Coordinates of C-alpha atoms in Angstrom, one line a residue:
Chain A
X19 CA -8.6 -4.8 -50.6
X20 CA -12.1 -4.9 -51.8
X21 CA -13.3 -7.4 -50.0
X22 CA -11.7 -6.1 -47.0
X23 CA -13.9 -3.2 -47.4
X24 CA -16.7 -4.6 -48.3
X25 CA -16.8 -7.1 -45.6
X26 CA -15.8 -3.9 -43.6
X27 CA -19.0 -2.0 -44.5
X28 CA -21.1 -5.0 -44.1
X29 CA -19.9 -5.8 -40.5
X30 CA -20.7 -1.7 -39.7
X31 CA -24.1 -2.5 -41.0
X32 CA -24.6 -5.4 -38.8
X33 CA -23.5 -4.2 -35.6
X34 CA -26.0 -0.8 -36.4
X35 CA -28.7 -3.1 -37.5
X36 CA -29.0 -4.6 -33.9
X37 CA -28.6 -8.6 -35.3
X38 CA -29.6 -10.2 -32.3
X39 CA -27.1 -13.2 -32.2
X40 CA -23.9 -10.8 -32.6
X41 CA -25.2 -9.0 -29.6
X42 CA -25.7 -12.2 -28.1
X43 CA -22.5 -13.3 -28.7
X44 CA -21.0 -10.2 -27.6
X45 CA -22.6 -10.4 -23.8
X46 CA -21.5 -13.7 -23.6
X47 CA -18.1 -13.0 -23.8
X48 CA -18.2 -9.9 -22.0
X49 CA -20.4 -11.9 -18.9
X50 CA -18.0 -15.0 -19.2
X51 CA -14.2 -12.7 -18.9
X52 CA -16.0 -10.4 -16.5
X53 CA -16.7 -13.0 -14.3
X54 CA -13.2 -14.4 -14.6
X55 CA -11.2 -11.7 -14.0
X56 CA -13.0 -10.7 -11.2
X57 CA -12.8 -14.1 -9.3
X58 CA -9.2 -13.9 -10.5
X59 CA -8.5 -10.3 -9.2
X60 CA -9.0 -10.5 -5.7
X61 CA -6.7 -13.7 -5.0
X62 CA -3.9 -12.4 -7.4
X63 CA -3.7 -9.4 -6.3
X64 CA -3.2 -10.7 -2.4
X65 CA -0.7 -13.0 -3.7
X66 CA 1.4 -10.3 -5.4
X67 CA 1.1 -7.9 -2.0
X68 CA 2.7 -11.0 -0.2
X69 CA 5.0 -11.4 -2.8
X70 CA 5.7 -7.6 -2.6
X71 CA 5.6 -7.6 1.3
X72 CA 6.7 -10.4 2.9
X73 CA 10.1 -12.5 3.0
X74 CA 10.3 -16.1 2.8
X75 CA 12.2 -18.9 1.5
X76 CA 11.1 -19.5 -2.1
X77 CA 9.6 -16.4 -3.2
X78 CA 11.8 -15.7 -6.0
X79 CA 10.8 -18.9 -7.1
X80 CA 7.1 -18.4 -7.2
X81 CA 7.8 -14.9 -8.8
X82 CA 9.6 -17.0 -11.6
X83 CA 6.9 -19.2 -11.7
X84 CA 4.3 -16.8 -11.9
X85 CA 6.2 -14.8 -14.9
X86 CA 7.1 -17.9 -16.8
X87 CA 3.1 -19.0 -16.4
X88 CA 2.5 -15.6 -18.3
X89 CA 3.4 -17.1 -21.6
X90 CA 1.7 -20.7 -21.2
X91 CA -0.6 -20.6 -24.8
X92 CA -4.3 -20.5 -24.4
X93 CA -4.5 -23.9 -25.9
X94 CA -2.3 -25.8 -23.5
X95 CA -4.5 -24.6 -21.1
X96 CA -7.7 -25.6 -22.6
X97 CA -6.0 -29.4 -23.5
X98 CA -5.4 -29.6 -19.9
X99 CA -8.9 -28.4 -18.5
X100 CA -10.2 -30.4 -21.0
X101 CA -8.4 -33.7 -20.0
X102 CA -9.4 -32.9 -16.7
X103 CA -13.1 -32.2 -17.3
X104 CA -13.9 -34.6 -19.9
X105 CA -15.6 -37.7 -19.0
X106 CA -12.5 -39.9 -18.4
X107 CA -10.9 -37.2 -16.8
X108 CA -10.6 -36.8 -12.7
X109 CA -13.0 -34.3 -12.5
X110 CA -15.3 -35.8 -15.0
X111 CA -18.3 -36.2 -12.8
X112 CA -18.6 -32.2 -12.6
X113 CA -19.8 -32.3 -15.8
X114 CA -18.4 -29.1 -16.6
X115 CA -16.9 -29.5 -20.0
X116 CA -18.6 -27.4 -22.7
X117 CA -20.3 -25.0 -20.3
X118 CA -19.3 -21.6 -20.1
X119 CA -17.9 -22.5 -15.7
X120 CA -15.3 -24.3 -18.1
X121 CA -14.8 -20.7 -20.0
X122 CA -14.7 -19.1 -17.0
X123 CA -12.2 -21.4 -15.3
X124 CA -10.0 -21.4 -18.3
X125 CA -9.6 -18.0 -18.7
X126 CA -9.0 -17.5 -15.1
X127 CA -6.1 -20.1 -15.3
X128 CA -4.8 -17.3 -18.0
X129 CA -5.0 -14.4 -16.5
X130 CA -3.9 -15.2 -13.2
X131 CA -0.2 -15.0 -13.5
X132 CA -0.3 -12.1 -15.7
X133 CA -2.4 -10.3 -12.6
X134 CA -0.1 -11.7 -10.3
X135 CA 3.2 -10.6 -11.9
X136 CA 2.0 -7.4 -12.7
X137 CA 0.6 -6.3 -9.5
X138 CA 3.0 -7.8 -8.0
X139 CA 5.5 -5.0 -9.7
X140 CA 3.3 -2.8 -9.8
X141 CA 2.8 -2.9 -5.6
X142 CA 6.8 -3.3 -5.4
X143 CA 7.5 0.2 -6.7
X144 CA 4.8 1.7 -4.0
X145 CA 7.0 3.3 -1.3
X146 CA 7.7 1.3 1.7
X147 CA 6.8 4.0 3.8
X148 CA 3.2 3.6 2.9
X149 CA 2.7 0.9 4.8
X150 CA 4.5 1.9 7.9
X151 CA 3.0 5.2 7.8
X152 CA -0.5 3.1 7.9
X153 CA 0.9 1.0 10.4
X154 CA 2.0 3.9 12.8
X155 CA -1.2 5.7 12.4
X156 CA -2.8 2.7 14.2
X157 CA -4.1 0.8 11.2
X158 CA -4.5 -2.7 11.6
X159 CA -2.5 -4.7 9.2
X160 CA -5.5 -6.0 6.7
X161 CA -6.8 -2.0 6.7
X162 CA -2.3 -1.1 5.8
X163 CA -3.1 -3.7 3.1
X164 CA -5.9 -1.7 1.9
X165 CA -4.4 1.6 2.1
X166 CA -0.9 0.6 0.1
X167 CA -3.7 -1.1 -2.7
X168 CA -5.1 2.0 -2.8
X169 CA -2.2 4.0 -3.2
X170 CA -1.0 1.7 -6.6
X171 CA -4.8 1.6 -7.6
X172 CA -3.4 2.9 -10.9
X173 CA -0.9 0.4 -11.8
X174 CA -3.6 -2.6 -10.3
X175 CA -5.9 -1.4 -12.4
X176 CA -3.9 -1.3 -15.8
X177 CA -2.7 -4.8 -14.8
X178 CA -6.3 -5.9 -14.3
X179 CA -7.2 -4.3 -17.6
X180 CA -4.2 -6.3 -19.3
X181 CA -5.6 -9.7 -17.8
X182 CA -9.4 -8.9 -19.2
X183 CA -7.2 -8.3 -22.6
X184 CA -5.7 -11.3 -22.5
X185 CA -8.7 -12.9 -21.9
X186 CA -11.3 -11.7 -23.6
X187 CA -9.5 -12.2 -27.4
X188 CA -8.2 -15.8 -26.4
X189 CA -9.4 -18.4 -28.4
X190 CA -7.8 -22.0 -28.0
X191 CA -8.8 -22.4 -24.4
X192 CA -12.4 -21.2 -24.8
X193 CA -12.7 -23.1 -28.1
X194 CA -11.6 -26.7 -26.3
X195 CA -13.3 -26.5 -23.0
X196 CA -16.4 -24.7 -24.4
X197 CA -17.0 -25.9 -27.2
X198 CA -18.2 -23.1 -29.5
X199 CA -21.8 -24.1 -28.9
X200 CA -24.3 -21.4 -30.1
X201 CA -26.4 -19.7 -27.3
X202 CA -24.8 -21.2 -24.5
X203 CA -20.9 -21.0 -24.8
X204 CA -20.3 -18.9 -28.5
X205 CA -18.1 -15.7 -27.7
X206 CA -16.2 -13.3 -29.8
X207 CA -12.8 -15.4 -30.3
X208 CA -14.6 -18.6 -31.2
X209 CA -17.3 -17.2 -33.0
X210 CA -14.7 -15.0 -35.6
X211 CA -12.6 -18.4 -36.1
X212 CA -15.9 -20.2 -37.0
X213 CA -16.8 -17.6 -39.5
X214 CA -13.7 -16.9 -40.7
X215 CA -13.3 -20.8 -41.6
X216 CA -17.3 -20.5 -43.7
X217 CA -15.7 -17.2 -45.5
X218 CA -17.9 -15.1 -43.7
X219 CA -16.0 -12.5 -43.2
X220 CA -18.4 -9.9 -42.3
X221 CA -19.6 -11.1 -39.1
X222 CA -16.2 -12.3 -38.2
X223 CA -14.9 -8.3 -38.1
X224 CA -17.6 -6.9 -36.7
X225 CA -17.0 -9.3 -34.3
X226 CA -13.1 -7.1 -34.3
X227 CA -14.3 -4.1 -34.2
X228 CA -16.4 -4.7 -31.3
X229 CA -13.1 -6.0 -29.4
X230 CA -11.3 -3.1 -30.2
X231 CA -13.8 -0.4 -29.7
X232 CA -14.6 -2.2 -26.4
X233 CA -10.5 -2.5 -25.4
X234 CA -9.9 0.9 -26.5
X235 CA -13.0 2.7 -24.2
X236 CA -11.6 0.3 -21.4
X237 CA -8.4 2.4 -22.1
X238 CA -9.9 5.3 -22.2
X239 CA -11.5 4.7 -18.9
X240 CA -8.0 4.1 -17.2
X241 CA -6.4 7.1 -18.6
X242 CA -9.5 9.0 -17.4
X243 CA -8.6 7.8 -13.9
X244 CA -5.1 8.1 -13.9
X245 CA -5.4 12.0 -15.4
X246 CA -7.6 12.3 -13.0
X247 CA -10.5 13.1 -14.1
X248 CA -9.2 15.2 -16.9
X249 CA -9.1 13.4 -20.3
X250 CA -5.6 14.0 -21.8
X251 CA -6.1 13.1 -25.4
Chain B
X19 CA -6.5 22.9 22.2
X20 CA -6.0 19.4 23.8
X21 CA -9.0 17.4 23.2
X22 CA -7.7 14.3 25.4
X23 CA -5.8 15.2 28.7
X24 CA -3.4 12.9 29.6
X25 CA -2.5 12.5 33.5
X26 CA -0.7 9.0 33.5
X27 CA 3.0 9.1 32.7
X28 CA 3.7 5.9 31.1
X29 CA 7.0 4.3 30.9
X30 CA 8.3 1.5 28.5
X31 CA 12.1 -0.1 28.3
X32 CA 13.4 -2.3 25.3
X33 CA 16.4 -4.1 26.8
X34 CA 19.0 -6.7 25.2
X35 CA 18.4 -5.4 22.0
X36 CA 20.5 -6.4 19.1
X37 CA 20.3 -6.4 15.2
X38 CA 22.5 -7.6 12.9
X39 CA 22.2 -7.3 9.2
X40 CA 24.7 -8.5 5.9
X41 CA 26.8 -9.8 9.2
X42 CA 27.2 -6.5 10.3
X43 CA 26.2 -5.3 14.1
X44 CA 24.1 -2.5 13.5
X45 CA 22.7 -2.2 17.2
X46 CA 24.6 -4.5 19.6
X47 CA 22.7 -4.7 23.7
X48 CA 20.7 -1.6 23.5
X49 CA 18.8 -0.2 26.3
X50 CA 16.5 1.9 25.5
X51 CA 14.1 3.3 28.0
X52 CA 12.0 6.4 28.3
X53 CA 8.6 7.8 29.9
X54 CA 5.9 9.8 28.4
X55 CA 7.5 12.7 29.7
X56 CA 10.9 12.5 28.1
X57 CA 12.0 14.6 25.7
X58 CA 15.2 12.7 24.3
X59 CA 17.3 14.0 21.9
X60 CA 19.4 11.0 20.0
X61 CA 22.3 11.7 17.9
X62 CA 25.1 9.5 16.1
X63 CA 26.5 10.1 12.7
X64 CA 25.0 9.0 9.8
X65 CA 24.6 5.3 9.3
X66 CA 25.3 4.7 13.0
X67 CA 21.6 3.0 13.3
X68 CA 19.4 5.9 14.8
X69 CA 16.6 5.3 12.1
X70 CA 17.0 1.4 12.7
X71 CA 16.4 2.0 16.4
X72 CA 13.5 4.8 15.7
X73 CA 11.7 2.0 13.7
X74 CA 12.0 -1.0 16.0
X75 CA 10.6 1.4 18.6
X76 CA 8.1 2.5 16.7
X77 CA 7.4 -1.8 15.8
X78 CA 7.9 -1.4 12.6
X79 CA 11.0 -3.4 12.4
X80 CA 11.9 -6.6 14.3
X81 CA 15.1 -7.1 16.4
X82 CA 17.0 -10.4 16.4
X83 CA 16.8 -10.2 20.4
X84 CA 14.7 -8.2 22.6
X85 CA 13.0 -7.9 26.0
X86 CA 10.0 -5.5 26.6
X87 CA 8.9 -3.9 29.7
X88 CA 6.1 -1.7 29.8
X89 CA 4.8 0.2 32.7
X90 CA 7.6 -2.1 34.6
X91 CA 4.5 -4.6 34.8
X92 CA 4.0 -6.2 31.3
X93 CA 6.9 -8.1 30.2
X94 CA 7.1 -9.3 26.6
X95 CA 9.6 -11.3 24.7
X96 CA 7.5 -12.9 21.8
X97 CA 7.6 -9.9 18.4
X98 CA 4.2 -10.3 18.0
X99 CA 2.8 -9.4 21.0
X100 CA 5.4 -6.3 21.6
X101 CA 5.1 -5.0 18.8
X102 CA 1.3 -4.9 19.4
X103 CA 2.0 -2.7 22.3
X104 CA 4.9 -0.6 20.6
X105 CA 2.6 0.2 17.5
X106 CA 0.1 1.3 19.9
X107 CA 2.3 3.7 21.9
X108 CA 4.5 5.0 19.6
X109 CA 4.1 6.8 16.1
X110 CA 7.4 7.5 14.0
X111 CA 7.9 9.8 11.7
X112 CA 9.7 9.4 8.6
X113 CA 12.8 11.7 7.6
X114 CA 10.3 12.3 4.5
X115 CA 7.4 11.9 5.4
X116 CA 4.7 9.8 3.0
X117 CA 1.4 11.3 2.9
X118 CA -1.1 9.3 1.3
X119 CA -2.6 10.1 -1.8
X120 CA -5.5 12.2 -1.6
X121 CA -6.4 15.3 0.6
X122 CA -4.7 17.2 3.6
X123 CA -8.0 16.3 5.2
X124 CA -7.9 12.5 4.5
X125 CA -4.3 12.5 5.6
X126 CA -5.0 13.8 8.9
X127 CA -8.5 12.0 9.6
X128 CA -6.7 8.6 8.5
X129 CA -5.5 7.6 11.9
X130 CA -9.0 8.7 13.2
X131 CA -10.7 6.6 11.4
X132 CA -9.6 3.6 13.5
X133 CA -10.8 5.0 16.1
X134 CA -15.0 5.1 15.8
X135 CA -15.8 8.4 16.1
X136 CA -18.5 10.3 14.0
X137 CA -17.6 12.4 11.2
X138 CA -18.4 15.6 12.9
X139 CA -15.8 14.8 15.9
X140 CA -13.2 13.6 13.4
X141 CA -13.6 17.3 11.6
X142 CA -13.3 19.1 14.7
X143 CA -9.5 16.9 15.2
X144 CA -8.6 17.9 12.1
X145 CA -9.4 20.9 12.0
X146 CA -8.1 21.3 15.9
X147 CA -4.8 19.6 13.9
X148 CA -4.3 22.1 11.4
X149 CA -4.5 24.5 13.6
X150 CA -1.4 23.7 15.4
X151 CA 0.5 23.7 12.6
X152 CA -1.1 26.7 11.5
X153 CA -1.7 25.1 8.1
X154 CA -6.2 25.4 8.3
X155 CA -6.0 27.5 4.7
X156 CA -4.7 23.7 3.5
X157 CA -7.4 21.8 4.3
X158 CA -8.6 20.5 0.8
X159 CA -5.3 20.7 -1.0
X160 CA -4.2 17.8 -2.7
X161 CA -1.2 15.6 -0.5
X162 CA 1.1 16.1 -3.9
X163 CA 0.5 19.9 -4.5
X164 CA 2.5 20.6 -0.8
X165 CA 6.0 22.0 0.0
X166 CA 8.3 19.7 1.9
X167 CA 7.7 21.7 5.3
X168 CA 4.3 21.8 4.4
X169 CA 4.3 17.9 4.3
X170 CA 6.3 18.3 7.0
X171 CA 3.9 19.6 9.4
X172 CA 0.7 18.0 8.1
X173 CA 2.8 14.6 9.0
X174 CA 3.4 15.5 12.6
X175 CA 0.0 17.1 12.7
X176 CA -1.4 13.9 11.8
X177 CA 0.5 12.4 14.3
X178 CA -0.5 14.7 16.8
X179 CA -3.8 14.3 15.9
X180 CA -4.3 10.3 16.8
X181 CA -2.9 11.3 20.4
X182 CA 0.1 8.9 21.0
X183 CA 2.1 8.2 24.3
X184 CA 5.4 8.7 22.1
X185 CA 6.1 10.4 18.9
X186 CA 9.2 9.2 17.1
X187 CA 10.7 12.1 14.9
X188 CA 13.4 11.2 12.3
X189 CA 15.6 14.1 11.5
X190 CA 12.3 16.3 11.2
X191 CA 14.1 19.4 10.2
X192 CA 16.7 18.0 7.2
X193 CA 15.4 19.8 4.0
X194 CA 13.7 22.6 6.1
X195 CA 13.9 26.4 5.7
X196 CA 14.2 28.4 8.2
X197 CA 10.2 29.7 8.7
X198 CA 9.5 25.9 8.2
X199 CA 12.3 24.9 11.1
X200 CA 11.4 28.1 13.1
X201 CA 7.4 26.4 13.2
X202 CA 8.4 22.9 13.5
X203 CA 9.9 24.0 17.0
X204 CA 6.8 24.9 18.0
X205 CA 4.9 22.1 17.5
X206 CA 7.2 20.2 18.7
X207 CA 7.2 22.4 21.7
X208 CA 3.3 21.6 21.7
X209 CA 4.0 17.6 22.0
X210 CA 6.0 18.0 24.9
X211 CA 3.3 20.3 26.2
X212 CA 0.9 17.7 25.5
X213 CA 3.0 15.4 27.4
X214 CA 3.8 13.1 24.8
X215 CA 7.4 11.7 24.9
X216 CA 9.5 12.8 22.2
X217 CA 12.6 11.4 20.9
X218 CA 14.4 13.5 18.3
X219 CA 16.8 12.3 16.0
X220 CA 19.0 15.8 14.1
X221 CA 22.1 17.0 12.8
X222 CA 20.7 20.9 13.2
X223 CA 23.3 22.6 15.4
X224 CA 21.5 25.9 14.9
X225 CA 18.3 25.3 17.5
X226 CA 18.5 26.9 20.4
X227 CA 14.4 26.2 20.7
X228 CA 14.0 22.4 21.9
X229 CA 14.6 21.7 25.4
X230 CA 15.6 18.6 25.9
X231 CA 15.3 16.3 29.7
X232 CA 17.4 13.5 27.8
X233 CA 20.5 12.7 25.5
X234 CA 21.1 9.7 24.0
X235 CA 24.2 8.9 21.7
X236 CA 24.7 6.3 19.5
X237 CA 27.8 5.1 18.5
X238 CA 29.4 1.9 16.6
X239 CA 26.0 0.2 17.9
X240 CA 26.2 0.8 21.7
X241 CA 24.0 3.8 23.0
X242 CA 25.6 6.1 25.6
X243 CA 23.5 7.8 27.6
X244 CA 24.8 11.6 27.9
X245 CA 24.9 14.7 30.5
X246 CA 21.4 16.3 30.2
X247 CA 21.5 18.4 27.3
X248 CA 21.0 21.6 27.0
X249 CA 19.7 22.2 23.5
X250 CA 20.6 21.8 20.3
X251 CA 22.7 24.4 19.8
X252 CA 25.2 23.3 22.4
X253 CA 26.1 20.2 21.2
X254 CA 28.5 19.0 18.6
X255 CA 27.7 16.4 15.9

């Protein structure tokens, strides 16, 4: 319990005291599931309106696919990128392995079905009469597309929020295709399991606290949105 | 009050029209046909495939088998290509209507939007718009704060608004009061004014305020075309 509290105190210290490689650490992983979740997004969400929208043979299939995918581990994924990317691998000569595209691709291999199966619930409990009403009114089918998007924007955006989640605090994949290196591919899930395994535990949660501070405003952003505008706490 | 004036009557026939769903013959060799002056009453009890039809019409819905005439020049048999055409004629409205999320204002100017023209002109529509359904004090409510016959009647008004040849109304009065009915007669009176064709579905037996030109029945998936009708009042359901 004491060292839980001092190692509790220290990381407070650290994070106020501006140490330059925890903020650097911090971007990175911010920059790197950012930028994966938003390349993920867009496609994902598609697939789930035309999983939503449109009938054809083997869509319940692909649904099943896409909620069984939810619960691959982060590791498989980064043993597969990795046998892919590393030198012997087919994609070898891309020489991505251990640079943060690798990160990005990973994690974007992650969240995808989780963004897919959710928005694709989320966009089956919009009324069916949104799009017809848009498509009566003269709307042209990408512009109905649009419109019913807009009209589950809440439910897109929690599931959007619950990919950067699952992204942003996974370590395995991030650890094998990245590599953990310092400066250039170091984020918050690889950098706590590197100090947790020296015994510093101070770094390792401020590291936490900066996850959970940043996951709970990201909350607090969506509840702002869905109240709103008013704040309901 | 009319910003467009419409001169042309325009005239459109679905023929050999048939659906079929969970093996059951839900429409079975329709013919439907009507011009922008019509003003059609169709009836049939419930289940009898009156909102079925109403959204096929409207090409929201495809038929197993179809034929399309339009203007008796343009003949289509390909979906994608009629409905092109229906979607640009008709507008249908739901029994309850949806109203997007959002303003009375965006509601209305949503159809407009399509349509290229400059904010001020789309605020004179709407507002034109409201007034028809006598509705202007509603302007910046929120869709979600309305009554029923308020949505009611910002749903035809955005109809109104996008100037269709054909407005497609799906029991408009079920759930209405009586002020709320007594208005909705008017506007609909307005349409037909407008001369855009109306078709009508309702089980209100206590109109006497919609003349209709044109009944249509509907009945174990075969549509009967009736005597003239009267109005609503004189017909049993």
């Amino acid at each position: 319990m004491n060292d839980l509290s001092t190692a509790t105190s220290q990381a407070f210290t650290l994070l106020l005291s501006g140490d330059a490689q925890l903020w650097e650490i911090i971007f990175l992983s911010f920059s790197v599931s950012f930028r994966a979740i938003l390349f993920s997004a867009p496609l994902a969400i598609l697939i789930a309106f035309g999983l939503s929208y449109f009938q054809f043979t083997g869509r319940r299939f692909f649904i099943a696919l896409f909620n069984t995918a939810m619960s691959i581990p982060a590791v498989v994924v980064g043993l597969t990128l990795y046998l892919l990317l590393s030198r012997s691998g087919p994609l070898g000569d891309l020489k991505l392995l251990f640079t943060q595209e690798a990160m990005i691709v990973g994690q974007m291999v992650l969240c995808f079905p989780l963004l897919v199966a959710l928005s694709h619930a989320t966009l089956q409990s919009v009324d069916r009469r949104a799009w017809e009403t848009a498509i009566t009114l003269g709307a042209h089918p990408f512009r109905a597309v649009f419109t019913v998007l807009k009209e589950a924007r809440f439910g897109l955006t929690a599931a959007v929020l619950a990919g950067f989640g699952r992204i942003i605090a996974e370590v395995g994949s991030s650890m094998m295709v990245g590599g953990n290196i310092l400066h250039y591919t170091r984020n918050i899930p690889t950098a706590i399991a590197l100090e947790t395994s020296k015994g510093s535990f101070a770094q390792g949660i401020a590291l936490g606290i900066v996850l959970l501070a940043m996951a709970l405003l990201l909350n607090l952003l969506l509840m702002y949105f869905q109240g709103k505008g008013e704040l309901a706490l | 009050m009319t910003v467009i004036t419409k001169v042309q009557s325009e005239s459109i026939k679905l023929h050999k029209m048939n659906y079929i769903r969970n093996k059951q013959i839900i429409l079975n060799n329709i013919l439907f046909e009507m011009n922008s002056d019509d003003f059609i009453l169709m009836t049939g009890q419930n289940g009898s495939g009156k909102s079925t039809l109403l959204r096929i019409i409207a090409g929201l819905m495809k038929p197993d088998c179809f034929q399309l005439t339009y203007n008796n020049t343009i003949n289509k048999s390909s979906w994608s290509s009629s409905k092109k055409i229906l979607r640009q004629k008709f507008c249908y409205l739901h029994q309850t209507p949806y109203l997007f999320s959002g303003t009375v204002y965006d509601n209305i100017a949503y159809g407009l939007k399509h349509k290229g023209l400059k904010k001020v002109e789309v605020d004179n529509r709407v507002e034109e718009a409201l007034s028809l359904v006598d509705l202007q004090h509603l302007f910046d409510r929120k869709s979600h704060a309305l009554s029923g016959g308020e949505k009611q009647r910002i749903a035809i008004a955005r109809s109104w608004v996008i100037q269709p040849k054909f407005i497609l109304l799906d029991e408009p009065f079920a759930n209405m009061d009586k002020h709320s009915r007594s208005s909705t007669y008017d506007i609909i009176n307005q349409l037909k004014a407008d001369h855009i064709g109306v078709v009508l579905t309702s089980h209100d037996p206590h109109s006497g305020e919609l003349n209709f030109n044109r009944h249509l029945h509907l009945h174990q998936g075969k549509m009967v075309e009736k005597d003239t009708p009267l109005n609503l009042s004189s017909i049993h359901f």
